[in-house]
Amino acid sequence: MPDTLVALYVFVLACFIGYFVIWGVTPALHTPLVALTNAISGIVIIGALLVAGAEEASGAAEIMGFFAVLLASINVFGGFLVTNRMLAMFKKKKK
Amino acid sequence: METSANTQALAYLVSAVLFILSLKGLTHPASARRGNFLGMIGMAIAVVATLMGSEVQSYGFIVAGVLLGAVIGGVLAARVQMTAMPQLVAALHSFVGMAAVLVAVGTFINRQVTGDLNAVLMSELSAGIVIGAITFSGSVIAFGKLQGLISGAPVRFAGQHALNAAIGVVTVLLAIHFAMTGSMLSLTVMTLLSFVLGFTLIIPIGGADMPVIISMLNSYSGWAAAATGFTLHNNLLIIVGALVGFSGAILSYIMCRAMNRSIINVVFGGFGSDAGGGESSAGAVAADKGVKSASVEDAIYWMEDANRVIVVPGYGMAVAQAQHALKELMELLEERGVEVKFAIHPVAGRMPGHMNVLLAEADIPYDHVFEMDDINPEFASTDVVLVVGANDVVNPAARTDQSSPIYGMPILEAGKAQHVYFLKRSMRPGYSGVDNLLFYQDNVSLIFGDAKDTIEGMVTALKGGGH
């Protein structure tokens, strides 16, 4: 099976996982959900690392890679930290 | 030490599982923080596995980018006000979009050097660039509207949809040309047109539809990541992209359902714009029928001996920063044995779940906060409802008036309570521009003024021993 087809298999199956997992999220946590998905979509940092760190990377590719790493890192750090900050505020009634 | 490709693939699998568990954690507030930590671990594993692989050979730019990104992200996360969360989210969406564009173009340049290009790869690159660019400029517009940098009103002109369709078709043709020839010119024009398309797609959508736009762009940012994954044949990116893409899509669906509108209608509709007509007729009707206004003391009189008080917060609560005063009011009422609950409409606020976060910030326990379907049966047996900065979400016109733009939208049945008090600045209608029929009901009064001042007035009155 060609690589692209394997990728398509993974994609379609992951869509189903996404569908079922996300419907389980409580509406009260929809804002943290958006922030958390911000953080994990920072996974494009992997692509950014591959561009910036490639042996063949020229000046232009390195600069693009640098900015991609920068933007993705802002997502990763900003996303996880702000999600944590929000979730820390959700408390039950003090007994 | 370099990690073999197989070890790396296994590490990516572990990290994909951790991301799924991380989202699963949000099923309940009690497990949510653990979920977030699992996500962090997943991300750390993925990054380390990539850095240790043979493909990454130089680290200077990477270290600089990560450190700078950590500082900027950390400061943003620590400083952002909870009311401004939609703006932060829009900004982060735009970053994902831009990063996807940069990765795709950078990959193209690198592969040109190694001569490792083919039509399939270049069509995948095009998908990454187009989706990424639309996500970027669309999110920039959303940010501008939320921040008030540009008008929240929908911008519409004749031939708009034809223009968007034309840009879309040309972009696709350029992508096909690029995939077949590798033409740098096609790549450049395609990229620029995609940025324009993001702009023209989002600019006509009105401020009232912000929860949908935020969710939609959330979804786009996921698809952008997935497209990057196809380009790089990286299954982890594909999985995460699909998870995020579906998350945004489901949120969009939930938001649309809560407004009884189709996604097509939101994207092409332009809603909450022509408030002019609605407003004048609202004023006229108000003058005709007479709206009762009440004082803080009137409301306190009914609240202090009530069995149950339900608060319906809307974005106006956030604007007035009234949530902390509400928490104090809640405590004082509870001391008197009054049960206090909060009722949240799915589209209250500027993004999904926005109200819940604002109430949590004010230390209001989440077990006092209820979703629409759970609390609606309780309004009929409730003594007092306080509507704080909300409007359309309690408007019975959604039930009764077939000509109303909000007809069919599910509402909080606040009007069924014994006494309803609207805390409002003025008679201005809600975002939809629709007059609120509830104002003219016998059991409903308006308390004019700043919501925070009004609630603080209630707190003072209750502390003073009341009546």
Coordinates of C-alpha atoms in Angstrom, one line a residue:
Chain A
M1 CA 0.0 0.0 0.0
P2 CA 1.5 3.4 -0.9
D3 CA 2.4 5.8 1.9
T4 CA -0.3 8.3 1.0
L5 CA -2.9 5.7 1.2
V6 CA -1.7 4.6 4.6
A7 CA -1.8 8.2 5.7
L8 CA -5.4 8.4 4.5
Y9 CA -6.3 5.3 6.6
V10 CA -4.8 6.9 9.7
F11 CA -6.6 10.2 8.9
V12 CA -10.0 8.7 8.5
L13 CA -9.7 6.5 11.6
A14 CA -8.4 9.4 13.6
C15 CA -11.5 11.4 12.5
F16 CA -13.7 8.8 14.1
I17 CA -11.7 8.9 17.3
G18 CA -12.0 12.7 17.3
Y19 CA -15.8 12.5 16.7
F20 CA -16.4 10.2 19.7
V21 CA -13.9 11.8 22.1
I22 CA -15.1 15.4 21.5
W23 CA -18.8 14.6 21.9
G24 CA -17.8 13.4 25.4
V25 CA -16.4 16.7 26.4
T26 CA -18.7 18.5 28.9
P27 CA -20.0 21.9 27.5
A28 CA -18.7 23.6 30.7
L29 CA -15.2 22.9 29.4
H30 CA -15.6 24.0 25.8
T31 CA -13.3 27.1 26.3
P32 CA -10.5 25.0 27.8
L33 CA -11.1 22.5 25.0
V34 CA -10.5 25.2 22.4
A35 CA -7.4 26.3 24.2
L36 CA -6.1 22.7 24.6
T37 CA -6.7 22.0 20.9
N38 CA -4.7 25.3 20.3
A39 CA -1.8 23.7 22.3
I40 CA -1.9 20.3 20.6
S41 CA -2.3 21.7 17.1
G42 CA 1.1 23.3 18.0
I43 CA 2.2 19.8 16.9
V44 CA 3.1 21.4 13.6
I45 CA 6.2 22.2 15.5
I46 CA 7.4 18.8 14.3
G47 CA 7.2 20.0 10.7
A48 CA 8.9 23.2 11.7
L49 CA 11.8 21.3 13.4
L50 CA 12.2 19.2 10.2
V51 CA 12.4 22.3 8.0
A52 CA 14.7 24.3 10.3
G53 CA 17.0 21.5 11.2
A54 CA 17.3 19.8 7.8
E55 CA 20.9 19.3 6.6
E56 CA 20.0 20.8 3.2
A57 CA 18.2 23.8 4.6
S58 CA 19.3 27.0 2.9
G59 CA 19.2 30.5 4.4
A60 CA 15.6 31.1 3.3
A61 CA 14.4 27.6 4.5
E62 CA 16.2 28.2 7.9
I63 CA 14.5 31.5 8.4
M64 CA 11.1 30.0 7.5
G65 CA 11.8 27.1 9.8
F66 CA 12.8 29.5 12.6
F67 CA 9.5 31.4 12.4
A68 CA 7.5 28.3 12.1
V69 CA 9.2 26.9 15.3
L70 CA 8.6 30.2 17.0
L71 CA 4.9 30.4 16.1
A72 CA 4.3 26.7 16.9
S73 CA 6.1 27.1 20.3
I74 CA 3.9 30.1 21.2
N75 CA 0.9 27.8 20.6
V76 CA 2.4 24.9 22.6
F77 CA 3.4 26.9 25.6
G78 CA 0.7 29.5 25.5
G79 CA -2.0 26.8 24.9
F80 CA -1.0 24.4 27.6
L81 CA -0.3 27.1 30.2
V82 CA -3.6 29.0 29.6
T83 CA -5.6 25.8 29.7
N84 CA -4.0 24.9 33.0
R85 CA -4.7 28.3 34.3
M86 CA -8.4 28.0 33.3
L87 CA -8.8 24.5 34.6
A88 CA -7.3 25.4 38.0
M89 CA -10.2 27.8 38.4
F90 CA -12.9 25.1 38.1
K91 CA -13.6 24.1 41.6
K92 CA -16.4 22.3 43.4
K93 CA -18.2 23.9 46.3
K94 CA -16.0 24.1 49.4
K95 CA -17.3 21.9 52.1
Chain B
M1 CA 22.8 9.6 19.9
E2 CA 20.3 9.3 17.1
T3 CA 17.0 7.5 17.3
S4 CA 16.1 5.0 14.6
A5 CA 13.0 5.7 12.5
N6 CA 11.2 2.9 14.2
T7 CA 11.8 4.1 17.7
Q8 CA 10.7 7.5 16.6
A9 CA 7.5 6.1 15.1
L10 CA 6.8 4.3 18.4
A11 CA 7.4 7.5 20.3
Y12 CA 4.9 9.3 18.0
L13 CA 2.3 6.6 18.7
V14 CA 2.7 7.0 22.5
S15 CA 2.3 10.8 22.0
A16 CA -0.8 10.3 19.8
V17 CA -2.4 8.2 22.6
L18 CA -1.5 10.8 25.2
F19 CA -3.2 13.5 23.1
I20 CA -6.4 11.4 22.8
L21 CA -6.4 10.8 26.6
S22 CA -5.7 14.5 27.1
L23 CA -8.9 15.4 25.2
K24 CA -10.8 12.6 27.0
G25 CA -9.8 14.2 30.3
L26 CA -12.1 17.2 29.5
T27 CA -15.1 14.9 30.0
H28 CA -15.2 16.2 33.6
P29 CA -13.7 19.1 35.4
A30 CA -12.2 16.7 38.0
S31 CA -10.1 14.9 35.4
A32 CA -9.4 17.9 33.1
R33 CA -6.1 19.1 34.7
R34 CA -4.6 15.6 34.5
G35 CA -5.7 15.5 30.9
N36 CA -3.8 18.8 30.2
F37 CA -0.7 17.3 31.8
L38 CA -0.9 14.2 29.6
G39 CA -1.1 16.5 26.6
M40 CA 2.1 18.3 27.8
I41 CA 3.9 15.0 28.1
G42 CA 2.7 13.9 24.7
M43 CA 4.1 17.1 23.2
A44 CA 7.4 16.7 25.0
I45 CA 7.8 13.1 23.8
A46 CA 7.0 14.1 20.2
V47 CA 9.5 17.0 20.2
V48 CA 12.3 15.1 21.7
A49 CA 11.7 12.1 19.4
T50 CA 11.9 14.5 16.4
L51 CA 15.0 16.2 17.6
M52 CA 16.8 12.9 18.2
G53 CA 15.9 11.6 14.7
S54 CA 18.5 11.7 11.9
E55 CA 16.6 14.3 9.9
V56 CA 17.3 17.2 12.3
Q57 CA 21.0 18.2 11.9
S58 CA 21.3 21.8 13.1
Y59 CA 19.9 23.2 16.3
G60 CA 20.7 26.9 16.5
F61 CA 17.5 28.2 14.9
I62 CA 15.4 25.6 16.7
V63 CA 16.6 26.4 20.2
A64 CA 16.2 30.1 19.5
G65 CA 12.7 29.6 18.2
V66 CA 11.6 27.4 21.1
L67 CA 13.0 29.6 23.8
L68 CA 11.5 32.8 22.3
G69 CA 8.2 31.0 21.7
A70 CA 8.2 29.7 25.3
V71 CA 8.7 33.2 26.7
I72 CA 6.0 34.8 24.5
G73 CA 3.5 32.0 25.0
G74 CA 4.2 31.9 28.8
V75 CA 3.6 35.7 29.1
L76 CA 0.5 35.6 27.0
A77 CA -1.0 32.7 29.0
A78 CA -0.2 34.3 32.3
R79 CA -1.4 37.8 31.4
V80 CA -4.5 37.3 29.3
Q81 CA -7.8 38.3 30.9
M82 CA -10.5 35.7 30.9
T83 CA -12.8 38.1 29.1
A84 CA -10.2 38.3 26.3
M85 CA -9.8 34.6 25.9
P86 CA -11.5 34.6 22.5
Q87 CA -8.9 37.0 21.2
L88 CA -6.0 34.8 22.5
V89 CA -7.6 31.8 20.9
A90 CA -8.0 33.6 17.6
A91 CA -4.3 34.7 17.7
L92 CA -3.2 31.1 18.4
H93 CA -5.3 29.8 15.5
S94 CA -3.6 32.3 13.2
F95 CA -0.1 31.1 14.4
V96 CA -1.0 27.5 13.5
G97 CA -2.1 28.6 10.1
M98 CA 1.0 30.6 9.5
A99 CA 3.3 27.9 10.8
A100 CA 1.6 25.4 8.4
V101 CA 2.3 27.8 5.5
L102 CA 5.9 28.3 6.5
V103 CA 6.5 24.5 7.0
A104 CA 5.0 23.8 3.5
V105 CA 7.0 26.4 1.7
G106 CA 10.1 25.5 3.7
T107 CA 9.7 21.9 2.9
F108 CA 9.3 22.7 -0.8
I109 CA 12.6 24.7 -0.8
N110 CA 14.4 21.9 1.0
R111 CA 13.1 19.3 -1.3
Q112 CA 14.1 21.3 -4.3
V113 CA 17.7 21.1 -3.0
T114 CA 17.5 17.3 -2.6
G115 CA 15.5 16.9 -5.8
D116 CA 12.9 15.0 -3.9
L117 CA 9.7 16.4 -5.4
N118 CA 6.7 14.8 -7.1
A119 CA 3.2 15.6 -8.0
V120 CA 1.6 13.9 -5.0
L121 CA 3.9 15.7 -2.6
M122 CA 3.3 19.1 -4.3
S123 CA -0.5 18.7 -4.2
E124 CA -0.2 17.9 -0.4
L125 CA 2.0 21.0 0.0
S126 CA -0.6 23.0 -1.8
A127 CA -3.3 21.8 0.6
G128 CA -1.2 22.7 3.6
I129 CA -0.5 26.2 2.2
V130 CA -4.1 26.9 1.2
I131 CA -5.7 25.7 4.4
G132 CA -3.0 27.3 6.5
A133 CA -3.2 30.7 4.8
I134 CA -7.0 30.8 5.0
T135 CA -6.7 29.9 8.7
F136 CA -4.2 32.7 9.2
S137 CA -5.9 35.6 7.6
G138 CA -9.4 34.5 8.7
S139 CA -8.1 34.3 12.3
V140 CA -6.5 37.7 12.0
I141 CA -9.8 39.2 11.0
A142 CA -11.6 37.3 13.8
F143 CA -9.0 38.7 16.2
G144 CA -9.5 42.2 14.9
K145 CA -13.3 42.0 15.3
L146 CA -13.0 40.6 18.8
Q147 CA -10.5 43.2 19.9
G148 CA -12.6 45.9 18.4
L149 CA -9.8 46.9 15.9
I150 CA -12.3 46.5 13.1
S151 CA -16.0 46.7 13.1
G152 CA -17.9 43.6 14.3
A153 CA -20.6 44.4 11.8
P154 CA -20.7 42.1 8.8
V155 CA -19.1 43.6 5.7
R156 CA -21.1 42.8 2.6
F157 CA -21.2 43.8 -1.0
A158 CA -22.8 42.7 -4.2
G159 CA -21.2 39.8 -5.9
Q160 CA -19.3 38.8 -2.7
H161 CA -20.1 35.0 -3.0
A162 CA -19.2 35.1 -6.7
L163 CA -15.9 36.8 -5.9
N164 CA -15.1 34.2 -3.2
A165 CA -16.0 31.4 -5.6
A166 CA -13.8 32.9 -8.3
I167 CA -10.8 33.2 -6.0
G168 CA -11.4 29.7 -4.8
V169 CA -11.5 28.3 -8.3
V170 CA -8.4 30.1 -9.4
T171 CA -6.6 29.0 -6.3
V172 CA -7.4 25.4 -7.0
L173 CA -6.3 25.7 -10.6
L174 CA -3.0 27.3 -9.5
A175 CA -2.5 24.4 -7.0
I176 CA -3.0 21.9 -9.8
H177 CA -0.6 23.8 -12.1
F178 CA 1.9 23.9 -9.3
A179 CA 1.6 20.2 -8.5
M180 CA 2.2 19.3 -12.2
T181 CA 5.0 21.8 -13.0
G182 CA 6.5 23.0 -9.7
S183 CA 6.1 26.5 -11.0
M184 CA 7.3 29.0 -8.4
L185 CA 5.0 31.7 -9.8
S186 CA 1.9 29.5 -9.4
L187 CA 3.0 28.7 -5.8
T188 CA 3.4 32.4 -5.0
V189 CA 0.1 33.5 -6.5
M190 CA -1.7 30.6 -5.0
T191 CA -0.4 31.5 -1.5
L192 CA -1.3 35.1 -1.8
L193 CA -4.8 34.3 -3.1
S194 CA -5.3 31.9 -0.2
F195 CA -4.5 34.7 2.3
V196 CA -7.0 37.0 0.4
L197 CA -9.6 34.2 0.6
G198 CA -9.3 33.8 4.4
F199 CA -9.9 37.6 4.6
T200 CA -13.0 37.6 2.3
L201 CA -14.5 34.5 3.8
I202 CA -14.5 35.9 7.4
I203 CA -15.1 39.6 6.9
P204 CA -18.8 39.2 6.0
I205 CA -19.6 37.2 9.2
G206 CA -21.1 39.3 12.0
G207 CA -19.9 39.8 15.6
A208 CA -22.9 37.9 16.9
D209 CA -21.6 34.8 15.2
M210 CA -18.2 34.9 17.0
P211 CA -18.7 31.6 18.8
V212 CA -19.2 29.9 15.4
I213 CA -16.2 31.7 13.8
I214 CA -13.9 30.7 16.6
S215 CA -15.0 27.1 16.4
M216 CA -14.7 27.1 12.6
L217 CA -11.2 28.5 12.6
N218 CA -10.3 26.0 15.4
S219 CA -11.4 23.3 12.9
Y220 CA -9.4 24.9 10.0
S221 CA -6.3 25.0 12.2
G222 CA -6.7 21.3 12.7
W223 CA -7.1 20.5 9.0
A224 CA -4.0 22.7 8.4
A225 CA -2.0 20.5 10.8
A226 CA -3.4 17.3 9.1
A227 CA -2.4 18.6 5.7
T228 CA 1.1 19.2 7.0
G229 CA 1.1 15.7 8.2
F230 CA 0.2 14.4 4.7
T231 CA 3.1 16.4 3.3
L232 CA 5.6 15.1 5.7
H233 CA 4.1 11.5 5.9
N234 CA 3.9 12.1 9.6
N235 CA 1.1 10.1 11.2
L236 CA 1.2 12.0 14.4
L237 CA 0.4 15.3 12.7
I238 CA -2.4 13.6 10.8
I239 CA -3.9 12.2 13.9
V240 CA -3.7 15.4 15.9
G241 CA -4.9 17.4 12.9
A242 CA -8.0 15.1 12.6
L243 CA -8.7 15.4 16.4
V244 CA -8.5 19.2 16.4
G245 CA -10.3 19.5 13.1
F246 CA -13.2 17.4 14.4
S247 CA -13.2 19.2 17.7
G248 CA -13.7 22.5 15.9
A249 CA -16.3 21.0 13.6
I250 CA -18.4 19.6 16.4
L251 CA -18.2 22.9 18.4
S252 CA -19.4 24.7 15.2
Y253 CA -22.3 22.3 14.9
I254 CA -23.2 22.7 18.6
M255 CA -23.1 26.5 18.3
C256 CA -25.2 26.5 15.1
R257 CA -27.7 24.2 16.7
A258 CA -28.0 26.5 19.7
M259 CA -29.0 29.3 17.3
N260 CA -31.2 27.1 15.1
R261 CA -29.1 28.0 12.1
S262 CA -27.2 26.0 9.5
I263 CA -23.4 26.4 9.1
I264 CA -24.1 27.5 5.5
N265 CA -26.4 30.3 6.8
V266 CA -23.7 31.5 9.3
V267 CA -20.9 31.4 6.7
F268 CA -22.9 33.2 4.0
G269 CA -25.6 34.9 6.1
G270 CA -24.2 37.9 7.8
F271 CA -26.4 38.2 10.9
G272 CA -27.1 40.8 13.6
S273 CA -26.1 43.5 11.2
D274 CA -29.2 45.5 10.3
A275 CA -30.0 46.4 13.9
G276 CA -31.3 49.7 12.7
G277 CA -34.7 48.6 11.7
G278 CA -35.2 46.3 14.7
E279 CA -34.0 49.0 17.1
S280 CA -36.5 51.7 16.0
S281 CA -39.4 49.3 16.1
A282 CA -38.2 48.1 19.5
G283 CA -38.3 51.6 20.8
A284 CA -41.7 52.2 19.4
V285 CA -43.1 49.1 20.9
A286 CA -41.5 49.9 24.2
A287 CA -43.2 53.3 24.3
D288 CA -46.6 51.7 23.3
K289 CA -46.6 48.9 25.8
G290 CA -44.6 50.4 28.6
V291 CA -41.8 48.5 30.2
K292 CA -41.7 48.3 33.9
S293 CA -38.5 49.4 35.6
A294 CA -37.6 48.3 39.1
S295 CA -35.2 49.3 41.8
V296 CA -32.5 47.2 43.5
E297 CA -34.8 47.1 46.6
D298 CA -37.7 45.6 44.7
A299 CA -35.5 42.7 43.5
I300 CA -34.0 42.2 47.0
Y301 CA -37.4 42.1 48.5
W302 CA -38.3 39.0 46.4
M303 CA -34.8 37.4 46.5
E304 CA -34.1 37.4 50.2
D305 CA -37.0 35.1 51.1
A306 CA -36.9 33.1 47.9
N307 CA -36.4 29.3 47.7
R308 CA -34.5 29.5 44.5
V309 CA -32.8 32.2 42.4
I310 CA -31.4 31.5 38.9
V311 CA -28.9 33.9 37.3
V312 CA -28.7 34.0 33.5
P313 CA -25.4 35.5 32.6
G314 CA -24.6 36.9 29.1
Y315 CA -21.6 38.7 27.5
G316 CA -22.9 41.9 29.2
M317 CA -21.8 40.4 32.5
A318 CA -18.3 40.0 31.2
V319 CA -18.2 43.5 29.8
A320 CA -19.4 44.9 33.2
Q321 CA -17.0 42.5 35.0
A322 CA -19.9 41.7 37.3
Q323 CA -19.0 38.1 38.0
H324 CA -17.2 38.8 41.2
A325 CA -20.1 40.8 42.6
L326 CA -22.4 38.0 41.6
K327 CA -20.3 35.5 43.6
E328 CA -20.7 37.7 46.7
L329 CA -24.5 38.0 46.0
M330 CA -24.6 34.2 45.7
E331 CA -22.9 33.7 49.1
L332 CA -25.1 36.2 50.9
L333 CA -28.3 34.6 49.5
E334 CA -27.0 31.1 50.4
E335 CA -26.4 32.2 53.9
R336 CA -30.1 33.0 54.0
G337 CA -31.0 29.5 52.7
V338 CA -31.7 30.6 49.2
E339 CA -30.6 28.1 46.5
V340 CA -28.6 30.0 43.8
K341 CA -28.1 28.5 40.3
F342 CA -26.5 29.7 37.1
A343 CA -28.1 28.9 33.7
I344 CA -25.8 29.0 30.7
H345 CA -27.0 29.1 27.1
P346 CA -24.6 27.4 24.7
V347 CA -24.0 30.6 22.7
A348 CA -23.7 33.0 25.7
G349 CA -20.4 34.9 25.4
R350 CA -18.0 35.2 22.6
M351 CA -16.8 31.6 22.4
P352 CA -18.1 28.2 23.4
G353 CA -18.1 27.8 27.2
H354 CA -16.9 31.3 27.8
M355 CA -19.4 32.0 30.6
N356 CA -18.4 28.9 32.5
V357 CA -14.8 30.1 32.6
L358 CA -15.7 33.6 33.7
L359 CA -17.9 32.2 36.5
A360 CA -15.1 29.8 37.5
E361 CA -12.7 32.7 37.6
A362 CA -15.0 34.4 40.1
D363 CA -14.8 31.2 42.3
I364 CA -18.4 30.2 41.6
P365 CA -18.4 26.4 42.0
Y366 CA -19.0 24.6 38.8
D367 CA -21.7 22.4 40.4
H368 CA -23.8 25.6 40.7
V369 CA -23.6 26.1 36.9
F370 CA -26.1 24.3 34.6
E371 CA -26.6 23.8 30.9
M372 CA -29.7 24.9 29.2
D373 CA -31.5 21.5 28.9
D374 CA -30.7 20.6 32.5
I375 CA -32.1 23.8 34.1
N376 CA -35.0 24.7 31.8
P377 CA -37.5 22.5 33.7
E378 CA -36.6 24.4 36.9
F379 CA -37.6 27.9 35.9
A380 CA -41.3 27.3 36.5
S381 CA -40.7 26.6 40.1
T382 CA -38.2 29.5 40.6
D383 CA -38.9 32.6 42.6
V384 CA -36.5 35.1 41.0
V385 CA -34.5 35.1 37.8
L386 CA -31.7 37.7 37.3
V387 CA -30.8 38.2 33.7
V388 CA -27.3 39.8 33.7
G389 CA -26.2 41.1 30.4
A390 CA -28.1 38.5 28.3
N391 CA -31.0 39.1 26.0
D392 CA -31.7 37.0 22.9
V393 CA -31.1 33.7 24.8
V394 CA -34.2 34.3 26.9
N395 CA -36.4 35.9 24.2
P396 CA -39.7 34.1 23.8
A397 CA -39.9 35.5 20.3
A398 CA -37.7 32.5 19.4
R399 CA -40.7 30.3 20.3
T400 CA -43.7 32.3 19.1
D401 CA -42.7 34.8 16.4
Q402 CA -42.2 33.0 13.1
S403 CA -41.0 36.2 11.4
S404 CA -38.3 36.7 14.0
P405 CA -34.7 36.1 12.8
I406 CA -34.1 34.1 16.0
Y407 CA -37.3 32.0 15.5
G408 CA -36.6 28.3 16.4
M409 CA -33.6 29.1 18.5
P410 CA -33.7 27.1 21.8
I411 CA -34.0 29.5 24.7
L412 CA -33.7 29.6 28.5
E413 CA -37.2 29.7 29.8
A414 CA -36.6 32.5 32.2
G415 CA -40.0 34.0 31.6
K416 CA -41.7 31.1 33.5
A417 CA -40.3 32.2 36.8
Q418 CA -42.3 34.2 39.4
H419 CA -40.2 37.3 39.0
V420 CA -37.7 38.2 36.3
Y421 CA -35.3 41.1 36.6
F422 CA -33.2 42.2 33.6
L423 CA -30.0 44.1 34.5
K424 CA -29.6 46.3 31.5
R425 CA -27.9 49.5 30.5
S426 CA -30.6 50.6 28.1
M427 CA -33.5 49.4 26.0
R428 CA -31.0 48.4 23.2
P429 CA -31.9 45.0 21.8
G430 CA -29.5 42.1 21.8
Y431 CA -27.1 41.2 19.1
S432 CA -29.7 39.9 16.8
G433 CA -31.3 43.3 16.8
V434 CA -34.6 41.7 17.8
D435 CA -37.0 43.2 20.4
N436 CA -37.3 41.1 23.5
L437 CA -40.9 40.1 24.1
L438 CA -40.1 39.2 27.7
F439 CA -39.8 42.8 28.6
Y440 CA -43.6 43.3 28.3
Q441 CA -44.6 40.3 30.4
D442 CA -46.3 41.1 33.7
N443 CA -43.7 39.3 35.9
V444 CA -40.7 41.0 34.2
S445 CA -39.0 44.3 35.2
L446 CA -35.9 46.0 34.1
I447 CA -33.3 47.4 36.4
F448 CA -31.4 50.0 34.4
G449 CA -27.7 50.7 35.1
D450 CA -24.3 49.1 35.0
A451 CA -24.7 45.4 36.0
K452 CA -21.8 45.5 38.4
D453 CA -23.1 48.6 40.2
T454 CA -26.6 47.0 40.4
I455 CA -25.3 43.8 41.9
E456 CA -23.0 45.5 44.3
G457 CA -26.1 47.6 45.3
M458 CA -27.9 44.3 46.0
V459 CA -24.9 43.0 48.1
T460 CA -24.9 46.2 50.1
A461 CA -28.6 46.0 50.7
L462 CA -28.4 42.4 51.8
K463 CA -25.5 43.1 54.1
G464 CA -27.4 46.0 55.6
G465 CA -30.0 43.6 56.9
G466 CA -32.5 44.3 54.1
H467 CA -36.0 45.1 55.1

